[in-house]
Coordinates of C-alpha atoms in Angstrom, one line a residue:
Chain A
X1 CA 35.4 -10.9 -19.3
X2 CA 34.1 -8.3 -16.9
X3 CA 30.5 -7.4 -15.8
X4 CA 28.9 -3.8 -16.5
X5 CA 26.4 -2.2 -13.9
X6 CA 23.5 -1.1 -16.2
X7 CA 21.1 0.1 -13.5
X8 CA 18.1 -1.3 -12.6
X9 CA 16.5 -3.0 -15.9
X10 CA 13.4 -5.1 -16.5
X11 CA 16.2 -7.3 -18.3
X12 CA 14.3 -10.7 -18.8
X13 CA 15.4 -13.4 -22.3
X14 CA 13.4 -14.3 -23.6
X15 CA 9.5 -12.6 -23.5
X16 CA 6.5 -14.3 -24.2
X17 CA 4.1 -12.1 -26.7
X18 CA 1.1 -12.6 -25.3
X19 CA -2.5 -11.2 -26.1
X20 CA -4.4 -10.7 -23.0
X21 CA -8.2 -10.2 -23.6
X22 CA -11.4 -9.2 -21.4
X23 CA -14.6 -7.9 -22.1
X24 CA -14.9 -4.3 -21.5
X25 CA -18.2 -2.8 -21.0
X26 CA -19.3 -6.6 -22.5
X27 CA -17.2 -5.4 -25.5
X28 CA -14.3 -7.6 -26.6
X29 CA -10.3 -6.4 -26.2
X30 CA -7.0 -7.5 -26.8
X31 CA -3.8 -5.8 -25.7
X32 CA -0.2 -6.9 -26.0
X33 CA 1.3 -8.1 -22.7
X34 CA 5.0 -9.4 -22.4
X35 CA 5.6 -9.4 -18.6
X36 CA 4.2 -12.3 -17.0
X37 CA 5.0 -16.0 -16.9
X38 CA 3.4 -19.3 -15.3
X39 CA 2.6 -18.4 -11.3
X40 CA 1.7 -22.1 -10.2
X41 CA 1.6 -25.2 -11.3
X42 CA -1.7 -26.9 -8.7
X43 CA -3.9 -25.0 -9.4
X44 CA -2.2 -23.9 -12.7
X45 CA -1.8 -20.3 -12.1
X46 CA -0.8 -17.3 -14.8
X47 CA 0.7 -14.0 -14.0
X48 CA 0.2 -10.6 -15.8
X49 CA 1.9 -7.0 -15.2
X50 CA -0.8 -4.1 -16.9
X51 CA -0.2 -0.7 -16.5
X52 CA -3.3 0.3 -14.2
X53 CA -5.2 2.8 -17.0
X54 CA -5.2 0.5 -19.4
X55 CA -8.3 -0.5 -20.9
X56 CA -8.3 -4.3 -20.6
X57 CA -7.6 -3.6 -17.2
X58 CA -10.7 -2.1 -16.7
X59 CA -13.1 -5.1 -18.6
X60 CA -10.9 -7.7 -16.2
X61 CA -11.8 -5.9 -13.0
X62 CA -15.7 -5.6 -14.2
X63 CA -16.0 -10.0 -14.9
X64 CA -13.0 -10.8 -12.4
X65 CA -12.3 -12.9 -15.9
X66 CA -9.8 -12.7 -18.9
X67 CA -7.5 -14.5 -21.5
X68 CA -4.3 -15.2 -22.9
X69 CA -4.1 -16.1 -26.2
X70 CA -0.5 -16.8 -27.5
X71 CA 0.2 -15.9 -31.2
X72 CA 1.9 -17.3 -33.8
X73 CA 5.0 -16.0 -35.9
X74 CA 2.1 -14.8 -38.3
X75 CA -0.1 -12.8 -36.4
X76 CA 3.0 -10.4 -35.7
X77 CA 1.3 -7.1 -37.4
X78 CA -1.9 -8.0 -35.2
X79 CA 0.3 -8.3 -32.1
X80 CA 2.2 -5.8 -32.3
X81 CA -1.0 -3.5 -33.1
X82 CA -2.6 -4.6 -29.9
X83 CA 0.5 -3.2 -28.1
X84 CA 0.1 0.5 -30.0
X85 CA -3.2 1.3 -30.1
X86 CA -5.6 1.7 -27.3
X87 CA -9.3 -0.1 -27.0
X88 CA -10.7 3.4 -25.6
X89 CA -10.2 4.6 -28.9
X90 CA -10.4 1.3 -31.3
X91 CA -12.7 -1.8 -32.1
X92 CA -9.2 -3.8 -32.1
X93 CA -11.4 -7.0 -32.8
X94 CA -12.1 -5.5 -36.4
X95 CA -9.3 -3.8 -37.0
X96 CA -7.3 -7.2 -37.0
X97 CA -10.6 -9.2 -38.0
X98 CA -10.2 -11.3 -34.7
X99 CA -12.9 -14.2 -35.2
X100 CA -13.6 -14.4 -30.7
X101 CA -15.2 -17.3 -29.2
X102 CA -15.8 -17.8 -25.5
X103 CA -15.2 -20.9 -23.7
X104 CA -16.5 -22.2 -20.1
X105 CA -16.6 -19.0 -18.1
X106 CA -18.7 -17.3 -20.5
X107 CA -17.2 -14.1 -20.4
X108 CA -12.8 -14.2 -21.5
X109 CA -13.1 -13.6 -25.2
X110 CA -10.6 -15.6 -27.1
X111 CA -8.7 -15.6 -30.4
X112 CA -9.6 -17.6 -32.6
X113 CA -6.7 -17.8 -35.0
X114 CA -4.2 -17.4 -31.9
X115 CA -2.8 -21.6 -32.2
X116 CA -2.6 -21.7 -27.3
X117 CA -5.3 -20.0 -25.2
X118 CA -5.8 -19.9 -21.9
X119 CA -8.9 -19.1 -20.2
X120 CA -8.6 -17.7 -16.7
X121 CA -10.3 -16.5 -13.6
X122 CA -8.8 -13.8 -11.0
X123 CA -7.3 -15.3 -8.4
X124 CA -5.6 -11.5 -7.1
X125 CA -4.7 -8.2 -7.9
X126 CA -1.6 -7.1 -7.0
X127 CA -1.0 -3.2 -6.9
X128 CA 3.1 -3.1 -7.4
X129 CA 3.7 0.6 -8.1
X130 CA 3.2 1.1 -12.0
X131 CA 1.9 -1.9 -12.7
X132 CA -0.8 -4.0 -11.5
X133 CA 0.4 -7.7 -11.1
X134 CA -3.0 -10.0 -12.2
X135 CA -2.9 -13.3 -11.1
X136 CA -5.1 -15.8 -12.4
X137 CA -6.2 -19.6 -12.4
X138 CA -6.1 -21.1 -15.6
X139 CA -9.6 -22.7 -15.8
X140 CA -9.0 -23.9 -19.4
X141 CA -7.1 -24.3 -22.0
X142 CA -7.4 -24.7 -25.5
X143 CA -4.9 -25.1 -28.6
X144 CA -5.8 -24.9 -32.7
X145 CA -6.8 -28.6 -34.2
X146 CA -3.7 -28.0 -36.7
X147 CA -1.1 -27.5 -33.9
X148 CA -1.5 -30.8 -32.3
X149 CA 0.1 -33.8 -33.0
X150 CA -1.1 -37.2 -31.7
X151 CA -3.5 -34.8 -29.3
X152 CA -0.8 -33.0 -27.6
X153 CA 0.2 -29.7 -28.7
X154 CA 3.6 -29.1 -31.0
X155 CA 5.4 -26.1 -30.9
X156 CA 6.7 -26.8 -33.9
X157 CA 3.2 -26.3 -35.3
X158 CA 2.3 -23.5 -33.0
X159 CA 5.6 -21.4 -34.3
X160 CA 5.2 -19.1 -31.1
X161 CA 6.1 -15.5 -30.8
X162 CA 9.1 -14.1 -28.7
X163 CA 9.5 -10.4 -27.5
X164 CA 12.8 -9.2 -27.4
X165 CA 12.7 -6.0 -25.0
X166 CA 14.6 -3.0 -25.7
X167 CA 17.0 -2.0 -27.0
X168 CA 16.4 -4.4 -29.6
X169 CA 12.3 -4.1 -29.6
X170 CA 11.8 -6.6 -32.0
X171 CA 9.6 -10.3 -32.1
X172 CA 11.1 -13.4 -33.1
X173 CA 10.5 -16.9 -33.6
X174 CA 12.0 -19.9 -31.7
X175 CA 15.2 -20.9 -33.4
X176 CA 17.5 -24.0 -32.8
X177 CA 16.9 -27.2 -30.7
X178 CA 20.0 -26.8 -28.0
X179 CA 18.9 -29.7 -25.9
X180 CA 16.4 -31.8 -24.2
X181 CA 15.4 -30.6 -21.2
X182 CA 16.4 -33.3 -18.1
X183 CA 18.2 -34.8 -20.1
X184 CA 21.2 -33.1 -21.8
X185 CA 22.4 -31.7 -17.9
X186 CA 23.0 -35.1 -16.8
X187 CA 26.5 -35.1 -18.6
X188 CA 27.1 -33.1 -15.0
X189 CA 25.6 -34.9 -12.4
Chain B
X1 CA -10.4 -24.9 -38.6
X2 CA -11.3 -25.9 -34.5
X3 CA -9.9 -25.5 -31.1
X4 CA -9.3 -28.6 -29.0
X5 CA -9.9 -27.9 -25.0
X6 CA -7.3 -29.6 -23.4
X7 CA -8.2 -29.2 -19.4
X8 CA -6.3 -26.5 -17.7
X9 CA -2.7 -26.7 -18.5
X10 CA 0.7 -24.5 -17.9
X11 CA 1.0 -23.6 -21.6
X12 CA 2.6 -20.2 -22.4
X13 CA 4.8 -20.2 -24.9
X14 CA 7.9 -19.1 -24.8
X15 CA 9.1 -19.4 -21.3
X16 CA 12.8 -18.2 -20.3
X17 CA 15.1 -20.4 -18.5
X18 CA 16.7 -19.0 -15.6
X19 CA 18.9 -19.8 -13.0
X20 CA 17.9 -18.2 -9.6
X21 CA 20.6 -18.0 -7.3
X22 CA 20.7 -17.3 -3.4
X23 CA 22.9 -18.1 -0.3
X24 CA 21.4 -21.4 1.5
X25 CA 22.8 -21.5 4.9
X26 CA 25.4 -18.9 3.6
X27 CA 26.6 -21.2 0.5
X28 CA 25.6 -20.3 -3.1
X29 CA 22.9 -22.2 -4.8
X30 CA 21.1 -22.2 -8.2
X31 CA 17.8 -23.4 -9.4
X32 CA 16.9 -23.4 -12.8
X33 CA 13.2 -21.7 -13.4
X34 CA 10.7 -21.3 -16.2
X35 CA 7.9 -19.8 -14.3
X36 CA 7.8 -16.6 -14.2
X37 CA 8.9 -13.0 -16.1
X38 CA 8.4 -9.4 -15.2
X39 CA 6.0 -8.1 -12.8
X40 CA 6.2 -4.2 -12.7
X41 CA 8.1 -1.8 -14.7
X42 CA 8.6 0.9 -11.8
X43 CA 9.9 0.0 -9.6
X44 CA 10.9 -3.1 -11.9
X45 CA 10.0 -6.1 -10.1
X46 CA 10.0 -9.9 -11.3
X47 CA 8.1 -12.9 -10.3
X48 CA 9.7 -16.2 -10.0
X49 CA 7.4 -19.6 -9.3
X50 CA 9.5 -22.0 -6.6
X51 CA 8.1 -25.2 -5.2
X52 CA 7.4 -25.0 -1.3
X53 CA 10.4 -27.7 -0.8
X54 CA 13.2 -26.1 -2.8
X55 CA 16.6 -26.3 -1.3
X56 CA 16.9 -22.2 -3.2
X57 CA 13.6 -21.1 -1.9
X58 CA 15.4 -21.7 1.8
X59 CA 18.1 -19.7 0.8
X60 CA 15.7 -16.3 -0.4
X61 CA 13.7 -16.7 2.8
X62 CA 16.9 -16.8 5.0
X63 CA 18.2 -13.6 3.3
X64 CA 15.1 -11.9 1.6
X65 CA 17.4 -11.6 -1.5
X66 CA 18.1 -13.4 -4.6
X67 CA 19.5 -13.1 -7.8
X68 CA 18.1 -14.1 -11.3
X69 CA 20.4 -15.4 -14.0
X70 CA 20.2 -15.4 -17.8
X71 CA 22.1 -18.2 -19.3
X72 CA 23.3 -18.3 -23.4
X73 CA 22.7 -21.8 -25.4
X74 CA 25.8 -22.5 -24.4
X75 CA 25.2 -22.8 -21.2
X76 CA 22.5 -25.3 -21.9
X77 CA 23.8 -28.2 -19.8
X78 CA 24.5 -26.2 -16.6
X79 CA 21.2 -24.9 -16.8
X80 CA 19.4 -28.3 -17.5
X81 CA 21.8 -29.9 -14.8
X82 CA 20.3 -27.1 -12.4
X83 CA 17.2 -28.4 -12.5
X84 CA 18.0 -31.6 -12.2
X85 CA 19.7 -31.7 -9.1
X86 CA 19.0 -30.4 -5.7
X87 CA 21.7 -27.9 -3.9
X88 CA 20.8 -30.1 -0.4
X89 CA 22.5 -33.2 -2.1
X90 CA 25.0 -32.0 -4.7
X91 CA 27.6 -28.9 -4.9
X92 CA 26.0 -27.8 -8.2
X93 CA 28.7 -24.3 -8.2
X94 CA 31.2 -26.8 -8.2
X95 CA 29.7 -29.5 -11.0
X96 CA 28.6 -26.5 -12.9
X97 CA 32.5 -24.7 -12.3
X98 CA 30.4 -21.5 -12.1
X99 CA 32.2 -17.9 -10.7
X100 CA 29.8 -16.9 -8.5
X101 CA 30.1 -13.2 -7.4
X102 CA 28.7 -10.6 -5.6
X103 CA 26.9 -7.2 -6.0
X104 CA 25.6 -4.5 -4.1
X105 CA 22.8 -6.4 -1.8
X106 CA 26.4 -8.8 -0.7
X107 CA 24.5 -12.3 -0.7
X108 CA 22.7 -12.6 -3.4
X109 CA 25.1 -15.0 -5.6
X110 CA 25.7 -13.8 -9.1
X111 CA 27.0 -16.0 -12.2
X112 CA 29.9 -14.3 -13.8
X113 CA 29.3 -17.1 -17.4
X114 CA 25.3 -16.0 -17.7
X115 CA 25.6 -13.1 -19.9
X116 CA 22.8 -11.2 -18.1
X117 CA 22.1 -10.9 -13.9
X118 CA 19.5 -9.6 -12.1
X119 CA 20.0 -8.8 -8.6
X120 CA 17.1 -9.1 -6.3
X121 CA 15.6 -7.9 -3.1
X122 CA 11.8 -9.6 -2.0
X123 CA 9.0 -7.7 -2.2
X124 CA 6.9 -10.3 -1.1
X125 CA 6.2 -14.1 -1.4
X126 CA 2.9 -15.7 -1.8
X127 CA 1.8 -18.9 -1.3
X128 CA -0.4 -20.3 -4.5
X129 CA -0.9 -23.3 -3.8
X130 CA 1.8 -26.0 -5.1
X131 CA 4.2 -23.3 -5.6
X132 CA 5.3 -20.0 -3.6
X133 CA 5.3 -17.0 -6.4
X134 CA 8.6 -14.9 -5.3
X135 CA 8.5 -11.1 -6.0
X136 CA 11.6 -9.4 -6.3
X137 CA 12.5 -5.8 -7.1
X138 CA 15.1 -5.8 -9.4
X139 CA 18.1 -3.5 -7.7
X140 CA 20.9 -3.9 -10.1
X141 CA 21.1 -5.3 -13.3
X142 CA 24.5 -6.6 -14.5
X143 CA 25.7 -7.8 -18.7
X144 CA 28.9 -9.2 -19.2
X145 CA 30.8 -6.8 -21.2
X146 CA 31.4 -8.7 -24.5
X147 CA 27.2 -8.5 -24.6
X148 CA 27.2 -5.1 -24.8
X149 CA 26.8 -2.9 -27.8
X150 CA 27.7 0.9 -27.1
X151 CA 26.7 0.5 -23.6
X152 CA 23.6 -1.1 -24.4
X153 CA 22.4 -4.8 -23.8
X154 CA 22.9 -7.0 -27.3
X155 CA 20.3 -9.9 -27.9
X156 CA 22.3 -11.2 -30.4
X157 CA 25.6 -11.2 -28.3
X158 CA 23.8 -12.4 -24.9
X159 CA 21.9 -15.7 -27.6
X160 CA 19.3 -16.5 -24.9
X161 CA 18.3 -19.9 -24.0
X162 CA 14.5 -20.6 -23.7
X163 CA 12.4 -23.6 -22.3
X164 CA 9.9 -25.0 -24.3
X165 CA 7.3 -26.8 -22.0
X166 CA 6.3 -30.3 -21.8
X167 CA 6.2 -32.5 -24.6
X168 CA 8.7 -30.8 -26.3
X169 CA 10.4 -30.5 -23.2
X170 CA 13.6 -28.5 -24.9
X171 CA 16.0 -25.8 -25.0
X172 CA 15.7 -24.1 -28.5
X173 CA 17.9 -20.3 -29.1
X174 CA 16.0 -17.5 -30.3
X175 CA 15.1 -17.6 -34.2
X176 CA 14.5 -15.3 -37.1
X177 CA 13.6 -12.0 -36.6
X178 CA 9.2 -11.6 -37.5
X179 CA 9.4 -7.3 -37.0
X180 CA 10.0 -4.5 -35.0
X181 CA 8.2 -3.7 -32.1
X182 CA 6.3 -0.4 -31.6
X183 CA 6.6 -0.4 -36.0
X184 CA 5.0 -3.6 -37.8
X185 CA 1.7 -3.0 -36.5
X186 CA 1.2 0.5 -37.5
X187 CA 0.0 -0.6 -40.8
X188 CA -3.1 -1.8 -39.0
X189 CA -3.8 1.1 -37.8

């Protein structure tokens, strides 16, 4: 087996498919976002990489507020949707009939019938070249009645959504169990 | 149906597990990561979440480099055992019988098994609070050949690995495929 040189790639398996929302010109808006990840654990701390004309951008720099709201296998069409089309030009709330509620800081719309949301607060702005790098504190969090079990949430009822980048360009579900984590590494040690 | 708040939590579903590599005290180490994903598309950068303490985290402030490496499912033990373990107590190249090599930035440690390498110079490291949120631009990019298809990355050669957080607390592949990207959503439009 040899290794192949591809240039650099933003070459990350697997993606989360992630609907980032603010309030733009106190309107709500959703737009797909698969580059981020957890930034901290204490404080919990989320990262997002938007494209600085985009829209959402815009409503999170006005409230210094926004979400992430983590679909389900089912709401592919509406995630995907939120990727193509811009909120400049769309009420994407009523295109994919979006019920939005808001939680403690009043102003982060949130999905509704998205299973995991997160609720955050700007923590910093980071201008990285095409991409703005937003970095925020997770103030709150808040998962779907049906997708816990025994009060925690189950992934198994949440059924998230995976981006798989390019060339493939496709979403997919989670697929088999190939170990506990801390656990099936200890064969090693 | 409801939403449950569940206090501010590290829930983004899915995460990837990766193994970041650098030279500690010019020896190779990995650490295996969740946190973190892409953080600009050009240049293309990545963020990677490291405790303060970690053994690796030494390494990428000794060199200003690091690599990021993209196990398959079957790699799942090495990758859990990575996390495990710290490179300050145990030889984890060694337990792991990983083939390190090297690219074009010479010290950032490569894993010839992971199917997909990122090789990394930092951009710039910030201190969040429990954890220290690693920037990197991405300078080469490296797929083992087998994972290619005409030249081009293949998801379904490469079989990803991804961490499901805490209380699943698992390793799961990727699953069925929900739609194309750029394509499902049209029909919303």
């Amino acid at each position: 087996m040899g290794k192949v040189a591809l240039g650099p790639q933003t070459l990350v398996y697997p993606m989360p498919a992630m609907l980032v929302g603010a309030d733009v010109d106190a309107k709500p808006n959703f737009m797909t976002v698969a580059w981020g990840g957890i930034a901290c654990g204490d404080p919990p701390m989320i990262s997002v990489a938007i494209r600085h004309v985009r829209h959402t951008l815009k409503g999170i720099r006005q409230n210094q507020t926004f979400s992430v709201n983590m679909p389900s296998v089912e709401q592919v069409k509406e995630t995907d949707y939120c990727g193509i089309v811009s909120g400049s030009k769309a009420d994407k709330v009523r295109a994919c009939l979006f019920e939005v509620f808001y939680g403690k800081l009043g102003n982060a719309p949130l999905i509704e019938q998205c299973p995991a949301n997160l609720e955050c607060r700007v923590v910093q702005i980071l201008d990285l070249g095409s991409h703005s790098l937003v970095i925020g504190q997770i103030e709150e969090t808040y998962v779907s009645e049906d997708c816990l079990t025994e009060g925690k949430p189950d992934v198994d009822k949440i059924r998230p959504l995976t981006y798989v980048t390019s060339p493939a360009a496709r979403y997919q579900g989670l697929g088999e169990v190939a170990g506990k984590a801390w656990s099936v590494g200890k064969r090693l040690a």
